[in-house]
Short mmCIF file of C-alpha atoms in Angstrom, two decimals:
data_model
loop_
_atom_site.label_atom_id
_atom_site.label_comp_id
_atom_site.label_asym_id
_atom_site.label_seq_id
_atom_site.Cartn_x
_atom_site.Cartn_y
_atom_site.Cartn_z
CA MET A 1 -1.19 91.07 200.56
CA SER A 2 0.35 88.18 202.19
CA ALA A 3 -1.03 86.85 205.61
CA ALA A 4 0.63 88.29 208.73
CA ARG A 5 3.06 85.84 210.57
CA SER A 6 5.57 86.37 213.60
CA THR A 7 9.30 86.87 212.28
CA VAL A 8 10.59 87.44 215.67
CA MET A 9 13.78 85.74 216.28
CA THR A 10 15.29 84.32 219.57
CA ARG A 11 18.81 84.99 220.35
CA ARG A 12 20.00 81.41 219.54
CA GLN A 13 18.29 81.79 216.07
CA ARG A 14 20.23 85.09 215.56
CA VAL A 15 23.56 83.52 216.35
CA ILE A 16 22.99 80.93 213.89
CA GLY A 17 21.73 83.12 211.38
CA PHE A 18 25.03 85.16 211.84
CA ALA A 19 27.30 82.01 211.64
CA LEU A 20 25.44 81.02 208.19
CA CYS A 21 26.08 84.44 206.93
CA ILE A 22 29.90 84.19 207.87
CA VAL A 23 30.01 80.98 205.98
CA THR A 24 28.35 82.23 202.87
CA ILE A 25 30.70 85.36 202.70
CA LEU A 26 33.82 83.14 203.15
CA LEU A 27 32.54 80.93 200.28
CA ALA A 28 31.72 83.87 198.12
CA VAL A 29 35.23 85.26 198.72
CA LEU A 30 37.04 82.32 198.32
CA ASP A 31 35.47 81.50 194.84
CA THR A 32 36.07 84.91 193.61
CA ASN A 33 40.04 84.28 193.51
CA ILE A 34 40.22 80.39 194.27
CA VAL A 35 40.80 79.59 190.38
CA SER A 36 43.52 81.74 189.44
CA SER A 37 46.40 79.30 191.05
CA ALA A 38 44.55 76.14 189.40
CA THR A 39 44.58 76.92 186.03
CA VAL A 40 47.48 75.03 184.92
CA PRO A 41 45.89 71.66 186.10
CA ILE A 42 42.45 72.69 184.83
CA VAL A 43 43.70 73.43 181.30
CA ARG A 44 46.11 70.44 181.36
CA ASP A 45 43.04 68.13 182.10
CA LEU A 46 40.39 69.56 180.02
CA ASP A 47 42.05 71.19 176.85
CA PRO A 48 45.81 70.96 176.87
CA VAL A 49 45.86 72.45 173.35
CA HIS A 50 43.70 75.42 173.21
CA GLY A 51 42.64 75.58 177.02
CA VAL A 52 45.51 78.27 177.60
CA ASP A 53 43.45 80.97 175.34
CA ASN A 54 40.51 80.40 177.41
CA ILE A 55 41.93 81.16 180.76
CA PRO A 56 40.99 84.94 180.81
CA TRP A 57 37.42 83.92 180.21
CA LEU A 58 37.60 81.29 182.93
CA ILE A 59 38.80 83.64 185.48
CA ALA A 60 36.76 86.59 184.32
CA ALA A 61 33.43 84.76 184.06
CA TYR A 62 32.76 84.54 187.92
CA GLN A 63 33.22 88.18 188.38
CA LEU A 64 31.54 89.35 185.32
CA ALA A 65 28.18 87.42 186.29
CA ALA A 66 28.40 88.48 189.98
CA THR A 67 28.76 92.18 189.21
CA ALA A 68 26.05 92.11 186.74
CA ALA A 69 23.66 90.54 188.96
CA LEU A 70 24.40 92.92 191.87
CA PRO A 71 21.72 95.70 191.22
CA LEU A 72 19.05 93.08 190.73
CA TYR A 73 19.71 91.30 193.78
CA GLY A 74 19.43 94.66 195.89
CA LYS A 75 15.84 95.41 194.56
CA LEU A 76 14.85 91.78 194.92
CA CYS A 77 15.66 92.02 198.73
CA ASP A 78 13.60 95.21 199.07
CA VAL A 79 10.62 93.72 197.04
CA LEU A 80 10.71 90.22 198.03
CA GLY A 81 12.40 90.05 201.41
CA ALA A 82 16.14 89.31 202.06
CA LYS A 83 15.35 85.58 203.20
CA LYS A 84 14.08 84.42 199.82
CA VAL A 85 16.71 86.14 197.75
CA PHE A 86 19.42 84.68 200.13
CA ILE A 87 17.82 80.98 199.61
CA GLY A 88 17.88 81.39 195.98
CA ALA A 89 21.59 82.79 195.69
CA VAL A 90 22.75 80.14 197.73
CA ALA A 91 20.96 77.48 195.69
CA THR A 92 22.16 79.10 192.34
CA PHE A 93 25.85 79.01 193.76
CA LEU A 94 25.56 75.46 194.71
CA ALA A 95 24.44 74.58 191.36
CA GLY A 96 27.08 76.32 189.59
CA SER A 97 29.66 74.75 191.87
CA ALA A 98 28.40 71.33 191.25
CA LEU A 99 28.39 71.76 187.22
CA CYS A 100 31.86 73.28 187.48
CA GLY A 101 33.19 69.91 189.30
CA MET A 102 31.51 67.83 186.76
CA ALA A 103 33.00 70.03 183.76
CA GLY A 104 34.09 68.06 180.87
CA SER A 105 35.21 70.98 178.57
CA MET A 106 36.57 74.29 179.02
CA ASP A 107 33.41 75.66 177.41
CA TRP A 108 31.35 73.95 179.85
CA LEU A 109 33.33 75.07 182.88
CA ILE A 110 33.27 78.92 181.86
CA ALA A 111 29.48 78.82 181.57
CA ALA A 112 29.05 76.95 184.93
CA ARG A 113 31.56 79.66 186.54
CA ALA A 114 29.29 82.18 185.12
CA LEU A 115 26.29 80.54 186.74
CA GLN A 116 28.16 80.28 189.96
CA GLY A 117 29.06 83.91 189.77
CA ILE A 118 25.47 84.68 189.60
CA GLY A 119 24.94 82.91 192.77
CA GLY A 120 28.20 84.68 194.03
CA GLY A 121 26.19 87.83 194.41
CA LEU A 122 25.13 86.46 197.81
CA MET A 123 27.97 88.03 199.46
CA SER A 124 25.99 91.45 199.02
CA VAL A 125 22.70 89.71 199.88
CA THR A 126 24.46 88.32 203.01
CA MET A 127 25.43 91.92 204.18
CA VAL A 128 21.53 92.62 203.95
CA VAL A 129 20.77 89.44 206.07
CA LEU A 130 23.42 90.53 208.57
CA ARG A 131 21.75 94.02 208.84
CA GLU A 132 18.08 92.55 209.43
CA LEU A 133 19.40 90.08 212.10
CA LYS A 134 19.98 93.17 214.15
CA GLY A 135 18.48 92.89 217.66
CA PRO A 136 16.48 95.10 219.45
CA GLY A 137 19.25 96.82 221.42
CA GLU A 138 21.70 96.87 218.52
CA LYS A 139 21.51 100.24 217.04
CA ASN A 140 24.30 100.34 214.58
CA GLY A 141 23.87 96.91 213.03
CA GLY A 142 26.01 94.66 215.33
CA ARG A 143 28.95 92.91 214.56
CA GLY A 144 28.06 91.98 211.20
CA GLY A 145 30.17 94.95 209.20
CA GLY A 146 33.26 94.02 211.20
CA VAL A 147 33.31 90.23 211.08
CA GLY A 148 32.23 90.33 207.56
CA GLY A 149 35.43 92.41 206.98
CA ILE A 150 37.43 90.02 208.44
CA VAL A 151 36.34 87.10 206.87
CA ALA A 152 36.38 88.75 203.38
CA GLY A 153 39.91 89.66 204.26
CA ALA A 154 40.80 86.09 205.14
CA GLY A 155 39.13 84.80 202.10
CA MET A 156 41.18 87.10 199.65
CA ALA A 157 44.31 86.11 201.24
CA LEU A 158 43.64 82.61 201.32
CA GLY A 159 42.03 81.82 198.06
CA PRO A 160 44.84 81.51 195.84
CA TRP A 161 46.65 79.34 198.34
CA LEU A 162 43.92 76.94 198.91
CA GLY A 163 43.28 76.61 195.24
CA GLY A 164 46.70 76.01 194.53
CA ALA A 165 46.98 73.18 197.60
CA LEU A 166 44.09 71.58 196.38
CA ALA A 167 44.84 71.32 192.91
CA GLU A 168 48.28 69.92 193.91
CA HIS A 169 47.36 67.47 196.71
CA ALA A 170 43.83 66.64 195.44
CA ASP A 171 42.16 67.13 192.35
CA TRP A 172 41.07 70.77 190.88
CA ARG A 173 37.49 69.68 191.05
CA TRP A 174 37.49 69.98 194.60
CA ILE A 175 37.96 73.43 194.47
CA PHE A 176 34.15 73.68 193.54
CA TYR A 177 32.93 70.32 195.12
CA VAL A 178 34.39 71.65 198.71
CA ASN A 179 31.27 74.16 198.24
CA LEU A 180 28.69 71.64 198.22
CA PRO A 181 28.64 70.21 201.95
CA PHE A 182 29.08 73.60 203.63
CA GLY A 183 26.46 75.38 201.16
CA LEU A 184 23.92 72.80 201.59
CA VAL A 185 24.26 73.14 205.48
CA VAL A 186 23.77 76.72 204.96
CA LEU A 187 20.66 76.20 202.46
CA ALA A 188 18.66 73.77 204.85
CA ALA A 189 19.70 75.97 208.26
CA ALA A 190 18.61 79.05 206.37
CA VAL A 191 15.01 77.82 205.35
CA ARG A 192 14.47 76.43 208.96
CA VAL A 193 16.20 79.32 211.11
CA LEU A 194 15.96 82.67 209.47
CA LYS A 195 13.02 84.76 210.06
CA LEU A 196 13.47 88.02 208.62
CA PRO A 197 11.06 90.78 207.72
CA VAL A 198 8.48 89.83 205.37
CA ARG A 199 7.48 92.46 202.54
CA THR A 200 3.75 92.90 202.23
CA ALA A 201 3.45 95.91 199.85
CA ARG A 202 3.28 94.90 196.11
CA ARG A 203 6.00 96.54 194.10
CA THR A 204 7.16 96.07 190.63
CA ILE A 205 10.85 95.21 189.58
CA ASP A 206 12.46 97.46 186.89
CA PHE A 207 14.08 94.49 184.96
CA LEU A 208 14.96 96.68 182.24
CA GLY A 209 17.04 99.07 184.36
CA ALA A 210 18.78 95.63 185.76
CA GLY A 211 19.46 94.72 182.30
CA LEU A 212 20.91 98.02 181.30
CA ALA A 213 23.11 97.85 184.75
CA ALA A 214 24.25 94.19 183.83
CA ALA A 215 25.22 95.74 180.00
CA PHE A 216 26.83 98.25 181.22
CA SER A 217 29.10 96.71 184.03
CA THR A 218 29.86 93.86 181.71
CA THR A 219 31.16 96.05 178.67
CA LEU A 220 33.14 98.07 181.21
CA LEU A 221 34.71 95.03 182.68
CA LEU A 222 35.53 93.52 179.33
CA VAL A 223 37.10 96.88 178.32
CA THR A 224 39.23 96.66 181.54
CA GLU A 225 39.88 93.01 181.01
CA TRP A 226 40.88 93.38 177.45
CA GLY A 227 42.06 96.64 176.75
CA GLY A 228 45.95 97.22 176.45
CA LYS A 229 46.55 93.44 176.98
CA ASP A 230 44.76 91.13 174.45
CA HIS A 231 43.76 94.14 172.18
CA ALA A 232 44.97 97.52 171.81
CA TRP A 233 43.06 100.54 173.43
CA SER A 234 42.61 101.94 169.77
CA SER A 235 41.22 98.38 168.16
CA PRO A 236 37.68 98.57 166.74
CA LEU A 237 36.81 96.06 169.54
CA ILE A 238 37.80 98.04 172.46
CA VAL A 239 36.46 101.25 171.04
CA GLY A 240 33.03 99.62 170.27
CA LEU A 241 32.94 98.55 174.07
CA LEU A 242 33.62 101.66 175.07
CA VAL A 243 30.88 103.40 173.08
CA ALA A 244 28.57 100.62 174.24
CA THR A 245 29.77 101.25 177.82
CA VAL A 246 28.75 104.94 177.48
CA ALA A 247 25.53 104.27 175.88
CA THR A 248 24.45 101.91 178.33
CA LEU A 249 25.50 104.12 181.31
CA VAL A 250 23.40 106.98 179.73
CA LEU A 251 20.39 104.76 179.27
CA PHE A 252 20.94 103.41 182.55
CA VAL A 253 20.93 106.70 184.29
CA ARG A 254 17.87 107.82 182.21
CA ARG A 255 15.81 104.87 183.11
CA GLN A 256 16.82 105.15 186.87
CA ALA A 257 15.26 108.81 186.51
CA THR A 258 12.09 107.82 185.14
CA ALA A 259 11.20 104.09 186.41
CA ALA A 260 8.68 103.77 189.09
CA GLU A 261 10.91 101.56 191.07
CA PRO A 262 14.69 101.91 190.08
CA VAL A 263 17.13 99.36 190.79
CA LEU A 264 19.51 102.35 191.95
CA PRO A 265 17.39 104.97 192.85
CA LEU A 266 19.03 108.43 192.21
CA GLY A 267 17.35 110.00 195.36
CA LEU A 268 20.17 107.82 197.04
CA PHE A 269 22.65 110.16 195.81
CA ARG A 270 21.02 113.16 197.66
CA ILE A 271 22.01 111.72 200.91
CA ARG A 272 25.59 112.85 201.67
CA GLU A 273 26.62 109.99 203.53
CA LEU A 274 25.69 107.60 200.66
CA ARG A 275 26.97 109.78 198.12
CA TYR A 276 30.48 109.96 199.66
CA GLY A 277 30.12 106.24 200.92
CA PHE A 278 29.82 105.29 197.26
CA ALA A 279 32.52 107.29 195.96
CA ILE A 280 35.07 106.17 198.91
CA GLN A 281 34.23 102.58 198.12
CA GLY A 282 35.22 102.97 194.55
CA LEU A 283 38.32 104.45 195.40
CA VAL A 284 39.02 101.90 197.84
CA GLY A 285 38.30 99.17 195.34
CA ALA A 286 40.88 100.74 192.83
CA ALA A 287 43.46 101.02 195.33
CA MET A 288 42.85 97.41 196.99
CA MET A 289 43.40 95.93 193.36
CA GLY A 290 46.52 98.03 192.58
CA SER A 291 48.07 96.75 196.19
CA VAL A 292 47.30 93.33 196.12
CA VAL A 293 47.79 92.29 192.56
CA TYR A 294 51.06 94.09 191.90
CA VAL A 295 52.43 93.08 195.40
CA MET A 296 51.99 89.66 194.01
CA ILE A 297 53.51 90.45 190.70
CA TYR A 298 56.76 91.97 192.21
CA LEU A 299 57.25 89.16 194.62
CA GLN A 300 56.91 86.55 191.53
CA ALA A 301 58.78 88.59 188.92
CA VAL A 302 61.32 90.26 190.83
CA ARG A 303 61.93 88.08 193.75
CA GLY A 304 61.59 85.03 192.08
CA ILE A 305 58.78 83.60 194.65
CA ALA A 306 56.56 80.80 193.59
CA ALA A 307 52.99 81.78 193.31
CA SER A 308 51.62 79.33 195.98
CA SER A 309 54.24 80.67 198.25
CA ALA A 310 53.52 84.36 197.29
CA GLY A 311 50.05 84.07 198.40
CA LEU A 312 51.15 83.40 201.95
CA TYR A 313 52.30 86.94 202.03
CA LEU A 314 48.80 88.26 202.09
CA ILE A 315 48.33 86.31 205.74
CA PRO A 316 49.77 89.83 207.58
CA MET A 317 47.13 91.49 205.70
CA ALA A 318 44.22 89.20 206.80
CA ILE A 319 45.88 89.71 210.35
CA GLY A 320 45.70 93.22 210.19
CA MET A 321 41.94 92.91 209.06
CA ALA A 322 41.00 90.61 211.70
CA ALA A 323 42.55 92.53 214.36
CA VAL A 324 40.83 95.68 213.62
CA GLY A 325 37.44 93.45 213.43
CA LEU A 326 38.01 92.26 217.02
CA LEU A 327 38.87 95.74 218.13
CA SER A 328 36.08 97.56 216.29
CA GLU A 329 33.42 97.22 219.18
CA ARG A 330 35.62 98.20 221.74
CA LEU A 331 36.83 101.48 219.84
CA ALA A 332 33.34 102.35 218.88
CA THR A 333 32.35 101.89 222.83
CA ALA A 334 35.14 104.31 223.46
CA GLY A 335 33.91 107.02 220.99
CA TRP A 336 35.19 106.29 217.41
CA SER A 337 32.40 107.17 215.30
CA GLN A 338 32.14 105.70 211.56
CA LYS A 339 33.66 108.72 210.41
CA THR A 340 36.63 108.31 212.38
CA PHE A 341 37.17 104.70 211.45
CA VAL A 342 36.74 105.65 207.61
CA VAL A 343 39.39 108.63 207.92
CA SER A 344 41.77 106.32 210.04
CA GLY A 345 41.34 103.53 207.52
CA THR A 346 42.21 105.57 204.53
CA VAL A 347 45.25 107.21 206.19
CA SER A 348 46.58 103.69 207.14
CA ALA A 349 45.92 102.34 203.69
CA SER A 350 47.75 105.62 202.11
CA ALA A 351 50.70 104.97 204.56
CA ALA A 352 51.02 101.33 203.65
CA LEU A 353 51.05 102.06 199.99
CA ALA A 354 53.61 104.71 200.22
CA LEU A 355 55.63 102.35 201.93
CA LEU A 356 55.12 99.75 199.06
CA ALA A 357 56.06 102.67 196.75
CA THR A 358 59.79 102.43 198.37
CA LEU A 359 60.45 98.73 197.35
CA SER A 360 63.51 97.85 195.22
CA THR A 361 64.96 94.59 194.00
CA ASP A 362 66.56 93.69 197.36
CA THR A 363 64.08 95.34 200.01
CA SER A 364 63.77 92.97 203.06
CA LEU A 365 60.82 90.87 202.44
CA TRP A 366 59.80 91.98 206.24
CA THR A 367 59.20 95.36 204.73
CA VAL A 368 56.58 93.93 202.21
CA ARG A 369 54.98 91.93 205.09
CA LEU A 370 54.76 95.23 207.36
CA ALA A 371 53.21 97.26 204.67
CA LEU A 372 50.53 94.65 204.01
CA LEU A 373 49.94 94.30 207.81
CA LEU A 374 49.18 97.93 207.79
CA MET A 375 47.21 97.83 204.52
CA GLY A 376 45.15 95.18 206.32
CA ILE A 377 44.65 97.67 209.61
CA GLY A 378 43.70 100.24 207.16
CA PHE A 379 41.13 98.17 204.72
CA GLY A 380 39.92 96.31 207.78
CA GLN A 381 38.43 99.62 209.05
CA LEU A 382 36.91 100.53 205.88
CA VAL A 383 35.52 96.98 204.64
CA GLY A 384 32.98 96.91 207.26
CA GLN A 385 32.40 100.38 208.42
CA LEU A 386 31.52 101.78 204.85
CA VAL A 387 28.75 99.19 204.54
CA ARG A 388 27.80 99.99 207.81
CA LEU A 389 27.69 103.62 207.26
CA VAL A 390 25.63 103.19 204.14
CA GLN A 391 23.07 100.55 205.89
CA ASP A 392 22.87 102.87 208.94
CA THR A 393 21.87 105.86 206.65
CA ALA A 394 19.79 104.37 203.65
CA PRO A 395 15.91 104.56 203.94
CA ALA A 396 14.75 101.41 205.35
CA ASP A 397 12.75 100.40 202.27
CA GLN A 398 15.84 100.57 200.34
CA LEU A 399 18.62 98.90 202.38
CA GLY A 400 18.80 96.06 199.74
CA VAL A 401 19.61 98.72 196.79
CA ALA A 402 21.89 100.68 199.22
CA THR A 403 23.97 97.47 200.19
CA THR A 404 24.47 96.13 196.88
CA GLY A 405 25.07 99.83 195.51
CA VAL A 406 28.10 99.91 197.70
CA ARG A 407 29.46 96.67 196.45
CA PHE A 408 28.53 97.49 193.01
CA PHE A 409 30.79 100.66 193.43
CA GLN A 410 33.60 98.73 194.97
CA THR A 411 33.63 96.20 192.00
CA LEU A 412 33.68 98.93 189.48
CA GLY A 413 36.29 100.43 190.97
CA SER A 414 38.45 97.79 191.28
CA ALA A 415 37.94 96.82 187.59
CA LEU A 416 38.85 100.51 186.73
CA GLY A 417 41.84 100.30 188.89
CA ALA A 418 43.05 97.17 187.28
CA ALA A 419 42.82 98.66 183.82
CA PHE A 420 44.48 102.25 184.90
CA PHE A 421 47.31 100.61 186.94
CA GLY A 422 48.20 98.12 184.23
CA THR A 423 48.38 100.85 181.86
CA VAL A 424 50.69 102.85 184.00
CA LEU A 425 53.02 99.88 184.59
CA SER A 426 53.16 99.12 180.84
CA ARG A 427 54.03 102.66 179.71
CA VAL A 428 56.61 103.11 182.45
CA TYR A 429 58.34 99.63 181.91
CA ALA A 430 58.31 100.40 178.15
CA ALA A 431 60.06 103.85 178.95
CA HIS A 432 62.91 102.20 181.11
CA GLY A 433 63.09 98.48 180.16
CA PRO A 434 65.37 96.79 177.64
CA GLY A 435 62.28 96.40 175.23
CA GLY A 436 59.72 93.90 175.22
CA THR A 437 56.87 93.48 177.73
CA THR A 438 56.97 92.60 181.44
CA SER A 439 55.90 88.89 180.41
CA THR A 440 59.30 88.44 178.84
CA ILE A 441 61.35 89.29 182.25
CA GLY A 442 61.60 85.30 182.87
CA ARG A 443 63.63 84.73 179.61
CA LEU A 444 66.22 87.47 179.88
CA THR A 445 69.52 86.69 181.27
CA GLY A 446 72.58 89.03 182.41
CA HIS A 447 72.58 92.90 181.89
CA ALA A 448 69.17 92.84 180.02
CA ARG A 449 67.65 90.85 183.02
CA ARG A 450 68.99 93.17 185.58
CA GLN A 451 67.64 96.25 183.47
CA ALA A 452 64.49 94.58 183.05
CA LEU A 453 64.15 94.05 186.88
CA ASP A 454 65.01 97.60 187.83
CA ALA A 455 62.51 98.95 185.19
CA PHE A 456 59.79 96.65 186.54
CA VAL A 457 60.56 97.81 190.10
CA THR A 458 60.50 101.44 189.02
CA SER A 459 57.18 100.77 187.10
CA THR A 460 55.59 99.13 190.42
CA ASN A 461 56.93 102.28 192.67
CA VAL A 462 54.79 104.42 190.10
CA VAL A 463 52.04 102.37 190.36
CA PHE A 464 52.05 102.29 194.26
CA TRP A 465 52.82 106.04 194.37
CA THR A 466 49.27 106.44 191.89
CA ALA A 467 47.54 104.28 194.39
CA THR A 468 48.64 106.28 197.28
CA GLY A 469 47.10 109.49 195.50
CA VAL A 470 43.85 107.31 195.08
CA MET A 471 43.73 106.47 198.79
CA LEU A 472 44.67 110.27 199.81
CA LEU A 473 41.67 111.39 197.76
CA ALA A 474 39.46 108.84 199.40
CA THR A 475 41.22 110.47 202.74
CA VAL A 476 39.99 113.78 201.64
CA LEU A 477 36.33 112.80 200.94
CA ALA A 478 36.33 110.70 204.41
CA THR A 479 36.97 114.06 206.16
CA ARG A 480 33.67 115.57 204.59
CA LEU A 481 31.71 112.85 205.83
CA PRO A 482 28.95 114.38 208.27
CA THR A 483 28.07 113.13 211.58
CA ARG A 484 25.84 110.15 210.96
CA ARG A 485 22.08 110.91 211.21
CA GLU A 486 18.99 108.60 211.55
CA PRO A 487 17.55 107.52 208.18
CA GLU A 488 14.46 109.03 206.68
CA PRO A 489 12.44 106.90 204.51
CA LEU A 490 11.75 107.88 200.93
CA ASN A 491 8.92 105.61 200.30
CA PRO A 492 7.79 104.06 203.63
CA GLU A 493 5.75 100.86 203.53
CA PRO A 494 4.68 98.01 205.73
CA VAL A 495 7.64 95.84 206.63
CA ARG A 496 6.29 92.98 208.57
CA GLY A 497 8.85 91.82 211.17
CA ARG A 498 11.06 94.89 211.81
CA ALA A 499 8.59 96.40 213.75
CA GLU A 500 8.03 93.21 215.59
CA ALA A 501 11.65 92.46 216.50
CA ASP A 502 12.56 96.39 217.33
CA PRO A 503 9.74 98.54 217.74
CA GLU A 504 12.14 101.56 217.49
CA ALA A 505 13.34 100.51 214.27
CA GLY A 506 9.83 100.06 212.83
CA ALA A 507 9.16 103.74 213.89
CA SER A 508 12.32 105.10 212.46
CA ALA A 509 11.60 103.30 209.18
CA GLY A 510 7.99 104.70 208.92
CA THR A 511 6.66 101.41 209.10
CA PRO A 512 3.35 100.93 211.20
CA SER A 513 3.69 98.81 214.35
CA LEU A 514 1.86 95.56 214.35
CA HIS A 515 1.01 95.75 218.05
CA ARG A 516 -1.15 98.96 217.47
#
């Protein structure tokens, strides 16, 4: 047992901690997609001959590593405490950023991006920290979920634009170096200011389960990244990856059913709110991928808008998410429950996707902006509220695994959505286009080009209608969410700090009060 020490935070310390969390969320989200718009100068500098072949790995390395690390991060938060894991994740992220900036070859850069991605799992850890910064009078976790959603939306919208701007007006290496001053400030302040609950009970970590989760997510993401694009779905490589995905999933589930301390306890799925929350978040991840990616493709391929300018069309989406975040507390005070937010969010997102499904080759671009604004309003209600719903419902000693679990399902949903929507787009275009693939549209002229653009618009319409169906399914699940109840711990343990900061929370979590 570790020695007892006070972990009560003052209001000023909690405000500083909250600001640190917002900065880390922004850094993590920006680095998820900031590289995509700077690949040309990177390849030109590091490997102008063969570098193009490595671009998929450069883009995927971060997401693969971040997703693979998620289940382990959640368990580490529950076993070691969120502060230690947060500091370790930030340090790893900064080390990866520095190595990316110093890269002398594409292989070096890809390996450094993977290391940065392992640290990039800090977004989920930050959500745990936000929850544990909860003050004595804040029953629903404060504003962390709502503001976190705002920052995530802003980062998603501004990432490609910022990456292109830095690469064009400065040097692509600053895409990574810019993380260092902000990250070092976060690291130093976190060590000094954060005083979070300290875990005292000795618990093991299921590294085998974490490894199986990492193997499953990695093979699944590789299938969605390569299948139907770099390799045919029937190719030996894709078939082998699919077999490995199924095998590792079966082994992972079996391990979680038998391990003493599983990284994703199957008992969480017996809690109705968590079961539906995980499913809705996966569907939201798929629909978000379908909306954002294919809106950008439509703007560039059909309307001829440059990639850097197309990214600016996501600003209305960020505005919608920000507006919802600012209003969420007032709406909650007015009587909106988490279920109301989730239902309203899925309905709004469904309407936005249905509007995008009506696009043509000459639709007013203000219609696109309106649809993305409505999309932001919908997703703004979902991104923060689903995390908050899960955190409010999860047993106190499993807060970490529940929080990373909801992010894990969102990431897997995004990957599956990307693969599924990509297949739909390709099949519909092949049936209506002049021949060839969508990548040849830019080289066509005359009637063939017009036919190709019409076929591409038809294809994106089918994609958006499909995404609308996905969101409507999420709406149905949202209506089945029960009225939120207080969490009941499955494996109560002493957690120093939570009871001190909030005696009521300590009682509800089953933790003995240190004042007794």
